[in-house]
CSV table of C-alpha atoms in Angstrom, one decimal:
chain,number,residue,atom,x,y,z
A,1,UNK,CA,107.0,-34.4,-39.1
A,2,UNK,CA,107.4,-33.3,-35.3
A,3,UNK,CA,108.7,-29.9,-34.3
A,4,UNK,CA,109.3,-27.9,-31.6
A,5,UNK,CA,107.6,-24.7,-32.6
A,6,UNK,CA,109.0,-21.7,-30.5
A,7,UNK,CA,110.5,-18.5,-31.3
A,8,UNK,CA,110.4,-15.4,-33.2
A,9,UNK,CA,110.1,-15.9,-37.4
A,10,UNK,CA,114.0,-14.6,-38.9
A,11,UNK,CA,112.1,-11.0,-40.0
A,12,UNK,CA,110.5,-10.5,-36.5
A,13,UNK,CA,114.2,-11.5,-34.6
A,14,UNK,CA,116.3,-9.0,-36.9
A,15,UNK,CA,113.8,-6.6,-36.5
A,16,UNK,CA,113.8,-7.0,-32.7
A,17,UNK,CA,117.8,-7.1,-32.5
A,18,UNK,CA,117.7,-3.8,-34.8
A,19,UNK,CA,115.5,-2.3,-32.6
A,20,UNK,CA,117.6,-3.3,-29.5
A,21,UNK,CA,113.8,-4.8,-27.9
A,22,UNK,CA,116.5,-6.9,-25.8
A,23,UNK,CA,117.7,-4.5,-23.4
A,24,UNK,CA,114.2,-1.6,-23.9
A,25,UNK,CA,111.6,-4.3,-23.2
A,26,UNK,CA,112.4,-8.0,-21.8
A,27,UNK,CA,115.5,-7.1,-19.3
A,28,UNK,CA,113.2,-4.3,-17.3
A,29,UNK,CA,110.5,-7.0,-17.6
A,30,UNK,CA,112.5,-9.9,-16.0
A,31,UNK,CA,113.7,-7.6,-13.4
A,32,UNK,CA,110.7,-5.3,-12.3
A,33,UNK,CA,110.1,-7.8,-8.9
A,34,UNK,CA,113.7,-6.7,-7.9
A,35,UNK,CA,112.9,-8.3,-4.4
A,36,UNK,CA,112.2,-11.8,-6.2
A,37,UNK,CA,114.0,-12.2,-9.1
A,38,UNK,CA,112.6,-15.6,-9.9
A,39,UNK,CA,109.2,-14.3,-10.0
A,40,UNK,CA,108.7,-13.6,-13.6
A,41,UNK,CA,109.6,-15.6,-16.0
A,42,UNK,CA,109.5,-14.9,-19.9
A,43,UNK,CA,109.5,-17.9,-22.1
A,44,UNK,CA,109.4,-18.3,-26.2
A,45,UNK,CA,106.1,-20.0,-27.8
A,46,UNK,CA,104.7,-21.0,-30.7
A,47,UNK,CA,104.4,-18.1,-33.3
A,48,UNK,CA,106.4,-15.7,-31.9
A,49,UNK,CA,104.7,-15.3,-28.7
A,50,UNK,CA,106.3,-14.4,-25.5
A,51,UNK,CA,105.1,-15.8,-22.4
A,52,UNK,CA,105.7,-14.3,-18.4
A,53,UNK,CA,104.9,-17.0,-15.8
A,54,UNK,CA,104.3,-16.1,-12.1
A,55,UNK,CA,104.9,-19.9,-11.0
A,56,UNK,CA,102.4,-21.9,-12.9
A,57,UNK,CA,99.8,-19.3,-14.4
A,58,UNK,CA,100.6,-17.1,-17.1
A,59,UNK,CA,100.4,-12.9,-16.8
A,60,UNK,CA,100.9,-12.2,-20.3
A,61,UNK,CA,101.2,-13.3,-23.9
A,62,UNK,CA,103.2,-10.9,-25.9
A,63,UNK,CA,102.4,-11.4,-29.5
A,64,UNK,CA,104.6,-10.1,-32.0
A,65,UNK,CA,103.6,-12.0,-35.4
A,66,UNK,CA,105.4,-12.5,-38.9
A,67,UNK,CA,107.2,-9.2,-38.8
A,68,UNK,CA,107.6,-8.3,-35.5
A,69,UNK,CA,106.8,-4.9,-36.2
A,70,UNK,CA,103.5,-4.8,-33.8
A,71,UNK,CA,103.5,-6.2,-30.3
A,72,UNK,CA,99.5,-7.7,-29.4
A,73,UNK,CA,98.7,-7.8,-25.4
A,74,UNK,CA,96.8,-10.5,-24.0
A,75,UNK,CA,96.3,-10.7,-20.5
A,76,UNK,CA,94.8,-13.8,-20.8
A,77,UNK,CA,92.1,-13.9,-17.5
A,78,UNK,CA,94.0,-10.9,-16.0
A,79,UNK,CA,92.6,-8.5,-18.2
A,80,UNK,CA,89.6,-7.2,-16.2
A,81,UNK,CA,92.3,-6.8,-13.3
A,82,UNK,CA,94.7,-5.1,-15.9
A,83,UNK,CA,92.2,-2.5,-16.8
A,84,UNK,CA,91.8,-1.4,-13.1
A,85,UNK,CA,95.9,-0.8,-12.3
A,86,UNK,CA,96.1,1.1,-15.8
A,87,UNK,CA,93.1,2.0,-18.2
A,88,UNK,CA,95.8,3.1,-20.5
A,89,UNK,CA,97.7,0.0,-21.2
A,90,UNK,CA,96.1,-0.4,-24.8
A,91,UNK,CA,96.2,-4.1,-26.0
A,92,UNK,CA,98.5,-3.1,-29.3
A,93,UNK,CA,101.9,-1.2,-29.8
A,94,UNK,CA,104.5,-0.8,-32.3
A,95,UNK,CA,107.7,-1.9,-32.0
A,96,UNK,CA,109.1,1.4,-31.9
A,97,UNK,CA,107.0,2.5,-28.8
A,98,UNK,CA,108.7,-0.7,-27.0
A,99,UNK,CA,110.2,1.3,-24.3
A,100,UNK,CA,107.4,3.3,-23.3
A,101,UNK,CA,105.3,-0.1,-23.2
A,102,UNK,CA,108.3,-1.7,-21.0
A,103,UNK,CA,107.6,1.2,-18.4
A,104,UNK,CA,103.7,0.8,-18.6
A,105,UNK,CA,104.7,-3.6,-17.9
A,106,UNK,CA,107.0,-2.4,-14.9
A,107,UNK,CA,104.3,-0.6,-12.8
A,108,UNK,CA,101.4,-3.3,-13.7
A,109,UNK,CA,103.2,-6.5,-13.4
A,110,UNK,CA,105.0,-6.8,-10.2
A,111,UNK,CA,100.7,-5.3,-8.9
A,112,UNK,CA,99.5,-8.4,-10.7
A,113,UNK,CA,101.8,-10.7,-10.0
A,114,UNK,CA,101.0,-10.0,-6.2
A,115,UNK,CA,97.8,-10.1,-6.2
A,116,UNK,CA,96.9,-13.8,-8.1
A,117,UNK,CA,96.0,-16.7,-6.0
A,118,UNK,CA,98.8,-18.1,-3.5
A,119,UNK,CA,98.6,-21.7,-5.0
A,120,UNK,CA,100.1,-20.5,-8.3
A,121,UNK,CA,103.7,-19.1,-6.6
A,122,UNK,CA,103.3,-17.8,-3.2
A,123,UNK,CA,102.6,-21.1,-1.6
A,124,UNK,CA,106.5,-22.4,-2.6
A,125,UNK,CA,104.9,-26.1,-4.7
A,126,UNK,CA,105.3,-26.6,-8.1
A,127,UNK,CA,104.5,-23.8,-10.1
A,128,UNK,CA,107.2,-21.4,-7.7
A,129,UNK,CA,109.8,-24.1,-8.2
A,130,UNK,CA,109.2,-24.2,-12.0
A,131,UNK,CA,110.4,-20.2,-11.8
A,132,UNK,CA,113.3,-20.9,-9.7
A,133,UNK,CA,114.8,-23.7,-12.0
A,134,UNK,CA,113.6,-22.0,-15.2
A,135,UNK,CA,116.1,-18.8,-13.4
A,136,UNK,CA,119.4,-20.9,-11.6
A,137,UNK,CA,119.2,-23.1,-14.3
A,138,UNK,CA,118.0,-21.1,-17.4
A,139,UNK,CA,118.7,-17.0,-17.5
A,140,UNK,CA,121.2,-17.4,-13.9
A,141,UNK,CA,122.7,-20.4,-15.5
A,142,UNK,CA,126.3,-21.0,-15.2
A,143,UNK,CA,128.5,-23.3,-16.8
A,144,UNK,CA,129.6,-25.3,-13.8
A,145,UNK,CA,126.2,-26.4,-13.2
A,146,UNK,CA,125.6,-29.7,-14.9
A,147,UNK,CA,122.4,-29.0,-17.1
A,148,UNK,CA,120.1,-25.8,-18.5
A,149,UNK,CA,116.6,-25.3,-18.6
A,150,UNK,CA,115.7,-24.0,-22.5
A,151,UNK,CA,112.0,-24.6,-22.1
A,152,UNK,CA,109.3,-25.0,-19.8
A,153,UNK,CA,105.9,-26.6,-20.8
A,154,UNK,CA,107.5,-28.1,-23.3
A,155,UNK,CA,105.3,-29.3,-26.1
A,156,UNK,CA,106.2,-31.5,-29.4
A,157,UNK,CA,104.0,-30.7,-32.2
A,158,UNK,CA,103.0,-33.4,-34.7
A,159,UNK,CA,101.6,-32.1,-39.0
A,160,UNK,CA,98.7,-33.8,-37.9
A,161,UNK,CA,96.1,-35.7,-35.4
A,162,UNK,CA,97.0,-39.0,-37.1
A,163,UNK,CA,100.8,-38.6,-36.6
A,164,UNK,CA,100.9,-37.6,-33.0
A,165,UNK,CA,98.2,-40.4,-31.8
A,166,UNK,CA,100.7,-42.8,-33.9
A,167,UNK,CA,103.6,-41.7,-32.7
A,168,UNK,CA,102.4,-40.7,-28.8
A,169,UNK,CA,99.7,-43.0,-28.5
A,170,UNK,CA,101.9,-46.6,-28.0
A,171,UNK,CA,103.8,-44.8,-25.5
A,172,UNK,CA,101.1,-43.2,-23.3
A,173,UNK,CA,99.5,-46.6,-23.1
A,174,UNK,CA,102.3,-48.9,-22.5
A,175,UNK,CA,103.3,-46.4,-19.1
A,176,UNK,CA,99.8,-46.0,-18.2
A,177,UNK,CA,99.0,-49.9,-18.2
A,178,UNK,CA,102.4,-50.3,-16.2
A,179,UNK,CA,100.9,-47.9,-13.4
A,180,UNK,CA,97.5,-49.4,-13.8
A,181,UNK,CA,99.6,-53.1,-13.5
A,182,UNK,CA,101.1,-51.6,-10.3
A,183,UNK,CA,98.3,-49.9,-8.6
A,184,UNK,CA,95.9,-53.3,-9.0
A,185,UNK,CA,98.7,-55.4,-7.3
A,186,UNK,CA,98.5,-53.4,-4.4
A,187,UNK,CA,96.5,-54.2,-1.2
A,188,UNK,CA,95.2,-50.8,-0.8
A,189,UNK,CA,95.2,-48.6,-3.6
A,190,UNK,CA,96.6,-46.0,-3.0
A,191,UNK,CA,96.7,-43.6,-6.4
A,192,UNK,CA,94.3,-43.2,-9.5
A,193,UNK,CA,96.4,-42.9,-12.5
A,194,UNK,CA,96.6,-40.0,-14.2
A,195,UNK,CA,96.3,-39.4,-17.5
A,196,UNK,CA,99.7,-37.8,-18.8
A,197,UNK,CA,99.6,-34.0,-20.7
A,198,UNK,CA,101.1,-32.8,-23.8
A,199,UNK,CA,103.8,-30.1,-21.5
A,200,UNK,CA,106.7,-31.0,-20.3
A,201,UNK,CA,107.5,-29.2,-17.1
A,202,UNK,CA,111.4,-28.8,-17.8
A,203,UNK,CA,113.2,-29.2,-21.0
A,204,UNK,CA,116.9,-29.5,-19.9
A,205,UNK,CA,120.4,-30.4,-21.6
A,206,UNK,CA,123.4,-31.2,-20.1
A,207,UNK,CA,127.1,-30.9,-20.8
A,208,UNK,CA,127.4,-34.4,-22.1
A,209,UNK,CA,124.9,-33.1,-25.3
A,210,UNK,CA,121.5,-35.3,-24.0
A,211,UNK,CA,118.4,-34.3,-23.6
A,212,UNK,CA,116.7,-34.2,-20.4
A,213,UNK,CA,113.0,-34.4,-19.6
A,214,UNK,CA,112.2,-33.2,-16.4
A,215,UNK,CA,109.3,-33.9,-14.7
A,216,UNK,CA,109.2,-31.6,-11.5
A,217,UNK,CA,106.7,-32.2,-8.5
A,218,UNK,CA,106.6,-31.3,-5.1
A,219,UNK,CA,106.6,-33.6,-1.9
A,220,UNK,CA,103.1,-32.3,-0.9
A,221,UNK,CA,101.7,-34.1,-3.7
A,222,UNK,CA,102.0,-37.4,-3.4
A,223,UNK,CA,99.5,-38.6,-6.0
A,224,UNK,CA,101.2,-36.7,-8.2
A,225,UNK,CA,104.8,-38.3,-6.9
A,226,UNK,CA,103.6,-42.2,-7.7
A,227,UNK,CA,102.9,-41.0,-11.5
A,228,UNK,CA,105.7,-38.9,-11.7
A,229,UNK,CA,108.0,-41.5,-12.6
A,230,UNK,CA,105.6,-42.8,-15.7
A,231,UNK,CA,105.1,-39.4,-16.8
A,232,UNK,CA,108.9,-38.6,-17.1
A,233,UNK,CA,109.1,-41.9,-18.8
A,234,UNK,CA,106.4,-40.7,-21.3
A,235,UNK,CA,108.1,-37.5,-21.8
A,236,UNK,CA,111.4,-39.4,-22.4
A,237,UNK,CA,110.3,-41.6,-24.7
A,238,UNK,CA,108.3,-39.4,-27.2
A,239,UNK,CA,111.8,-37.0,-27.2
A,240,UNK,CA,113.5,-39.8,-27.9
A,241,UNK,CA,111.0,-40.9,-31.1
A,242,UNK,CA,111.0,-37.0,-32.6
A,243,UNK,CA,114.7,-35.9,-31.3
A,244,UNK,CA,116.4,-36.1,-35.4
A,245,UNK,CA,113.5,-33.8,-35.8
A,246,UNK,CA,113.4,-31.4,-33.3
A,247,UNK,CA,117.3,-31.1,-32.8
A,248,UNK,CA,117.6,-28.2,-35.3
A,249,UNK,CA,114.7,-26.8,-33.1
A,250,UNK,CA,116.7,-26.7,-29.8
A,251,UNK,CA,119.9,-25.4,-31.3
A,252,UNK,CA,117.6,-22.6,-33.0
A,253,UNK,CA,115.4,-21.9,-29.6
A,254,UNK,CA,118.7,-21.6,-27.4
A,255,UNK,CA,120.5,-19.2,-30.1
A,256,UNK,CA,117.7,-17.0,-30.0
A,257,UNK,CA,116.9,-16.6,-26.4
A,258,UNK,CA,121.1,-15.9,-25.4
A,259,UNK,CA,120.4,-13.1,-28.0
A,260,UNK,CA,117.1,-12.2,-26.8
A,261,UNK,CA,118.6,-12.4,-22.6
A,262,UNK,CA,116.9,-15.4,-21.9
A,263,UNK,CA,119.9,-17.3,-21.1
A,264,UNK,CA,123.2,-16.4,-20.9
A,265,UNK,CA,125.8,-16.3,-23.6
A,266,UNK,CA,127.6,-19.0,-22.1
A,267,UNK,CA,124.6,-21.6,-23.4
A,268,UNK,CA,126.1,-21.8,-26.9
A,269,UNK,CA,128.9,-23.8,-25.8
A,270,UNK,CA,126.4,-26.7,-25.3
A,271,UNK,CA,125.2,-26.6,-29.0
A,272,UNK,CA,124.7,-27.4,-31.2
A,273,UNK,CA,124.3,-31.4,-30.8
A,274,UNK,CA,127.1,-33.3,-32.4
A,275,UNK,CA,125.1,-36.1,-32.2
A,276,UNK,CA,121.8,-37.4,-32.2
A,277,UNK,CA,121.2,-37.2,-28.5
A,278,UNK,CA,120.8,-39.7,-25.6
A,279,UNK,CA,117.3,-38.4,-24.2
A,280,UNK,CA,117.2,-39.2,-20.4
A,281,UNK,CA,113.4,-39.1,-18.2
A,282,UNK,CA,113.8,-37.2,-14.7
A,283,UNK,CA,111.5,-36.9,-11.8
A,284,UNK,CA,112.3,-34.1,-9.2
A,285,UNK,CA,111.1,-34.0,-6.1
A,286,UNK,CA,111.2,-30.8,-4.1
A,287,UNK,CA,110.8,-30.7,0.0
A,288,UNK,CA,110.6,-33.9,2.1
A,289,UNK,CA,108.2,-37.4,2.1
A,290,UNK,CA,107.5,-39.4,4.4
A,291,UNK,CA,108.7,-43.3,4.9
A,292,UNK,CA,105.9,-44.8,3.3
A,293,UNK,CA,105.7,-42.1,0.7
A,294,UNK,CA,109.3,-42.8,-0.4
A,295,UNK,CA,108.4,-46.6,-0.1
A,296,UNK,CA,105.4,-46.8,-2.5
A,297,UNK,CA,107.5,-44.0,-5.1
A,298,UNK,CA,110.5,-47.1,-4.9
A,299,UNK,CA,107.7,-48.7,-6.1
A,300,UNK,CA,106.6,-46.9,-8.7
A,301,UNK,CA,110.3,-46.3,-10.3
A,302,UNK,CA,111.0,-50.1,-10.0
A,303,UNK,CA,108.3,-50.6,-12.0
A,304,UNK,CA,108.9,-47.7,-14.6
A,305,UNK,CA,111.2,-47.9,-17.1
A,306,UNK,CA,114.6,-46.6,-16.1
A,307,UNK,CA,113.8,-42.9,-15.0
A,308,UNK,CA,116.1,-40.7,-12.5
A,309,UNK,CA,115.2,-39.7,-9.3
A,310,UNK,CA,116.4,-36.5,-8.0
A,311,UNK,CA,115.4,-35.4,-4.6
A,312,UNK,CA,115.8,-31.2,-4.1
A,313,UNK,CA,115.7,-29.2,-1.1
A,314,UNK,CA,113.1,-27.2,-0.2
């Protein structure tokens, strides 16, 4: 059966509500950059992980297990650099020491987040515009905007090898031969296909209760614009095959992130489904392309099944 596994188990989330972890440890978290507040942003994973993003690399992995009564750092590749802003940030705390590990967070992060390479934020491509939308459109959400971020990297997970490749596998290979199909016909070729990954950039829904795969790339990348279109159709269609499933999923991931501050209390009025919903595929393009960039991405969408185009400004 396919899932969306993210959250906090029910013990962990009392616990964490109890212990008011909300307001001691993520808001000073989300708002220690008070310059940018975009730059960090904390996301919900698979076994009650919580994840802050600087654009598209990851700071920290908060794990907080079955209970939620001990919170497990991992630095992931930062930890060498960690150790040098504080040899005292020890890799395990309990909950109840949550506010004297949100101070420690508040003088390393914004240091870390400042010093990683300028390709995964500073440089304003993909992984900075992935923090902005995950912010206007997820925690700074309001409800006259027309849809809301509830994931990033979003990732369908399948009981086993067998199900996903049967369930997955048609659909990668039908887009990919219609990119192949498109490429060949050209006089020049002028992409290499790419071979599609398991995360969704932006998980999105909108006020009309459908689901929205967003597949986010900027202008600079034009490789990366010519598959966009097949990607978001990928994306679209697997949703589509596992939304029954994973609809109880959503409804649970957006309850506990309002509660958690992760998005604003104003995101319950678009759950839960009342219906199984329309799932719509959506490349974004952010900044500006050129004539014959625009021309061969025509291309590519005319010969994609239906997938929105949305142009953003840089």
């Amino acid at each position: 059966m396919a899932r969306l596994d993210r959250g906090l188990t029910d013990a962990a989330f009392r616990l964490w509500i109890e212990k008011e972890v909300p307001t001691t440890l993520l808001g000073p978290i989300l708002t220690c950059i008070p310059n940018d507040p975009c730059a960090l942003d904390v996301q919900l994973r698979k076994g009650g992980v919580l994840q802050v993003y600087h654009g598209n690399t990851s700071l920290l992995r908060i794990k907080t297990g079955k209970s939620g009564e001990l919170l497990q750092l991992d630095f992931g590749s930062y930890e060498s650099e960690v150790a040098k802003l504080d040899s005292k940030l020890r890799g395990r705390w309990r909950i109840d020491e949550a506010e004297d590990l949100s101070r420690q967070l508040c003088r390393v992060l914004p240091t870390l987040a400042a010093c990683v390479g300028r390709s995964y934020y500073q440089n304003r491509k993909e992984g900075f515009w992935e923090n902005q939308l995950a912010y206007t459109h997820g925690r700074g959400w309001r409800a006259d905007k027309e849809w809301l971020v509830i994931d990033r990297q979003a990732v369908v997970g399948f009981d086993s090898g067998a199900e996903l490749n049967d369930t997955v596998g048609p659909i990668v290979g039908r887009h990919a031969a219609a990119l192949e199909s498109l490429i060949d016909r050209q006089p020049r070729r002028w992409a290499k296909p790419k071979a599609v990954g398991n995360e969704l950039d932006l998980l999105a829904v909108n006020h009309r209760g459908e689901i929205l795969c967003i597949e986010l790339k900027h202008a600079s990348n034009s490789e990366g614009v010519y598959c966009g279109p097949f990607q978001a159709a990928v994306y679209r269609d697997t949703f589509h095959a596992v939304a029954e499933s994973i609809v109880p999923d959503l409804d649970r991931l957006v309850r506990q992130k309002v509660v958690l501050g992760l998005l604003p209390p104003m995101a319950l009025g678009l759950m839960p489904f009342v219906k199984l919903p329309v799932v719509r595929g959506v490349l974004a393009v952010v900044g500006n392309q050129s004539r014959e960039v625009q021309r061969r991405l025509r291309l590519c969408l005319d010969s994609c099944e239906y997938v929105e185009y949305w142009q953003l400004d840089d």
